[in-house]
Tab-separated table of C-alpha atoms in Angstrom:
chain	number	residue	atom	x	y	z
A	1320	UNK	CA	64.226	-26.266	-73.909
A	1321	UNK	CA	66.538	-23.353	-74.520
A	1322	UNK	CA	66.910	-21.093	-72.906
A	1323	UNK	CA	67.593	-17.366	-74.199
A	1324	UNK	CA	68.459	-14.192	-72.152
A	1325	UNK	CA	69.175	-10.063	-73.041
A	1326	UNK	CA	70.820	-7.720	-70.990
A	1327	UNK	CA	70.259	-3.848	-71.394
A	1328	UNK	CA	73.033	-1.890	-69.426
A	1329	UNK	CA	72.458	1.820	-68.953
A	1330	UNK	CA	75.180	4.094	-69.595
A	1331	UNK	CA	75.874	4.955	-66.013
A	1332	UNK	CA	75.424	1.392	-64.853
A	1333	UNK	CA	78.307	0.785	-68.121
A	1334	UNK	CA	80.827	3.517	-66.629
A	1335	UNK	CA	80.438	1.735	-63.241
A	1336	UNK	CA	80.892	-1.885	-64.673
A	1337	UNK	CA	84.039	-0.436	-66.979
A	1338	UNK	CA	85.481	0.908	-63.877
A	1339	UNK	CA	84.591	-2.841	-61.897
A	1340	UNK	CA	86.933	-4.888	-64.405
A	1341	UNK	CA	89.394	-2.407	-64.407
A	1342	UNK	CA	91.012	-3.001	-67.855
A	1343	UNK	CA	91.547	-6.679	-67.056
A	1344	UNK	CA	89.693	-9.533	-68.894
A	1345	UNK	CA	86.822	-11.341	-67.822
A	1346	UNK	CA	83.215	-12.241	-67.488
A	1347	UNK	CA	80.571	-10.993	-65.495
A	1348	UNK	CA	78.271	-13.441	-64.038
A	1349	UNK	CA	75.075	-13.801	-63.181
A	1350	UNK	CA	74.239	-15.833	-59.790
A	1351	UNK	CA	71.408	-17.070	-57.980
A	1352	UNK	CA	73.231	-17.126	-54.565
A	1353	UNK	CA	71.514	-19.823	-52.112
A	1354	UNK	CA	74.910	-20.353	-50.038
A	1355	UNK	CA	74.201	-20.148	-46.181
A	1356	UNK	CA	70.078	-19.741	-47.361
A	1357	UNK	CA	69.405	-23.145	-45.952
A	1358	UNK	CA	67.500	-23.831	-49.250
A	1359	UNK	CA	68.098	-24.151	-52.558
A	1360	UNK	CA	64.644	-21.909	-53.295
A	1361	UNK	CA	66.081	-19.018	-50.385
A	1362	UNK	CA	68.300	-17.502	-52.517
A	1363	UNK	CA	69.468	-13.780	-53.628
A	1364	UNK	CA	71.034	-12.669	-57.145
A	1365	UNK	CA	74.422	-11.585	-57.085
A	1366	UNK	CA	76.997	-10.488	-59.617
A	1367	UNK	CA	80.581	-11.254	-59.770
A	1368	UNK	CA	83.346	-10.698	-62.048
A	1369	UNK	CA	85.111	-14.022	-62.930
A	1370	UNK	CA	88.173	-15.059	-65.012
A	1371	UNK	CA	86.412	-18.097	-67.245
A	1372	UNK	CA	82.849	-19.591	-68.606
A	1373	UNK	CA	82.330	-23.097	-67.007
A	1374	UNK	CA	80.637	-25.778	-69.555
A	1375	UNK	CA	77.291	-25.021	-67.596
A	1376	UNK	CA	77.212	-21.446	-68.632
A	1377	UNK	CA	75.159	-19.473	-71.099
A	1378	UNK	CA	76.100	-16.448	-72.796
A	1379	UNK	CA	73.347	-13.718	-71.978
A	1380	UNK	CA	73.336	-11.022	-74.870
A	1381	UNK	CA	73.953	-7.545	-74.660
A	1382	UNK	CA	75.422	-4.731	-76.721
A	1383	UNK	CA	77.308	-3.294	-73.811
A	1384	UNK	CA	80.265	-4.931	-74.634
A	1385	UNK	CA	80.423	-6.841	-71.482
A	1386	UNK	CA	80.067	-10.201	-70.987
A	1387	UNK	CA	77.418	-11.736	-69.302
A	1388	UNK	CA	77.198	-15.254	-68.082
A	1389	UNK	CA	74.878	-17.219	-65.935
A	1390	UNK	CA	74.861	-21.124	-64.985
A	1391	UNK	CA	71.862	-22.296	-67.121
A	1392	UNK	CA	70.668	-23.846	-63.800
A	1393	UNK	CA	70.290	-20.417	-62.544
A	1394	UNK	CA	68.685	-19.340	-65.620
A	1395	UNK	CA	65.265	-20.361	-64.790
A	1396	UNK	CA	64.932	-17.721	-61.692
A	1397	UNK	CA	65.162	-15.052	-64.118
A	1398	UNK	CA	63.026	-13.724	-66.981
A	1399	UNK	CA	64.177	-13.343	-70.528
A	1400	UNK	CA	64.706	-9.494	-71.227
A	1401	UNK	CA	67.013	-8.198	-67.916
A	1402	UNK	CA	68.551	-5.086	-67.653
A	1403	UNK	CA	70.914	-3.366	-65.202
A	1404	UNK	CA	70.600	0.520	-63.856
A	1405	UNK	CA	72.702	2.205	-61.124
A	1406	UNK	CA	70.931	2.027	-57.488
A	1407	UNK	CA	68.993	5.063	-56.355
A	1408	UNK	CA	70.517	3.797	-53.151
A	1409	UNK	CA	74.187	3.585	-53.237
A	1410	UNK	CA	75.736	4.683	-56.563
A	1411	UNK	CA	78.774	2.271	-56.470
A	1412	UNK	CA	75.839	-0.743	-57.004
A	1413	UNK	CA	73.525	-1.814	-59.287
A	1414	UNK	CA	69.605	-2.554	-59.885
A	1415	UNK	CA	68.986	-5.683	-61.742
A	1416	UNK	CA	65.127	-5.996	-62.706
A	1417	UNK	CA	62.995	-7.364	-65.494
A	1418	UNK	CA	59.825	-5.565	-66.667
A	1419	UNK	CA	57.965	-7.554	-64.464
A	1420	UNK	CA	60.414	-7.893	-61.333
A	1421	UNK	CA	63.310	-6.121	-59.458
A	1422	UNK	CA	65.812	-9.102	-58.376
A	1423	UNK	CA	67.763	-6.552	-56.702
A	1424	UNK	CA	67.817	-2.594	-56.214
A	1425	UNK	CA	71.065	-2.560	-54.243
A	1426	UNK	CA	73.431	-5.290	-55.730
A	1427	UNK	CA	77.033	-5.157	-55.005
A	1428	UNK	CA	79.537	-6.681	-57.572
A	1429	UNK	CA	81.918	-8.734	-56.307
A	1430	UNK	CA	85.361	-9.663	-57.791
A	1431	UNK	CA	86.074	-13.201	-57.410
A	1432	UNK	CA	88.647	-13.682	-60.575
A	1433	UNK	CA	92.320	-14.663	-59.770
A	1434	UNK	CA	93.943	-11.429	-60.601
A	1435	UNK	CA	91.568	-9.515	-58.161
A	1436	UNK	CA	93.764	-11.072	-55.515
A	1437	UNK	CA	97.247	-10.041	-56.264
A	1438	UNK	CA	95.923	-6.392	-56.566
A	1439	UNK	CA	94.434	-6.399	-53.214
């Protein structure tokens, strides 16, 4: 089964993920977050900037220029055609929905690549 995924970025949500990596390299992923949820189905979507693809990752296509990755385990949570918006809730987060689903309407991106620590 493959398994193929599209990301749509609006221009605002692209000026805020521009301004997220900073000018440094790297990826941003996709997550189905289940830590602390007690079950692997309890789980919330999350985004986080990393420094490298694993071997378990997909590529999720966009024209934004970004790139998006997600753990092909994770995959199957999500539909195919995704797209990212800024919050109507807190404009330094983002709305990640499907046309048939919201995953999120307040998701915070977190930086978890190497770099992100020596500039904190």
């Amino acid at each position: 089964m493959s398994i193929s995924l599209t990301m749509n970025v609006s221009p605002e949500a692209q000026t805020l993920l521009a301004k997220k990596f900073d000018g440094q390299p790297g990826y941003l992923r996709v997550a189905y977050d289940n830590e602390g949820c007690g079950c692997s189905l309890s789980g919330a979507i999350a985004l986080w900037l990393v420094d490298e693809q694993k071997a378990s990752d997909l590529n999720i296509a966009s024209d934004s220029g970004i790139s998006f990755i997600i753990d092909k385990n994770d995959a199957v949570y999500l539909d195919q055609n995704l797209s990212i918006t800024i919050s109507g809730f807190d404009k330094s987060s983002v709305r990640l929905a499907s046309d048939g689903q919201s995953y999120g309407s307040s998701i915070r991106i977190e930086d978890r690549r190497a770099a992100s620590e020596v500039r904190a």
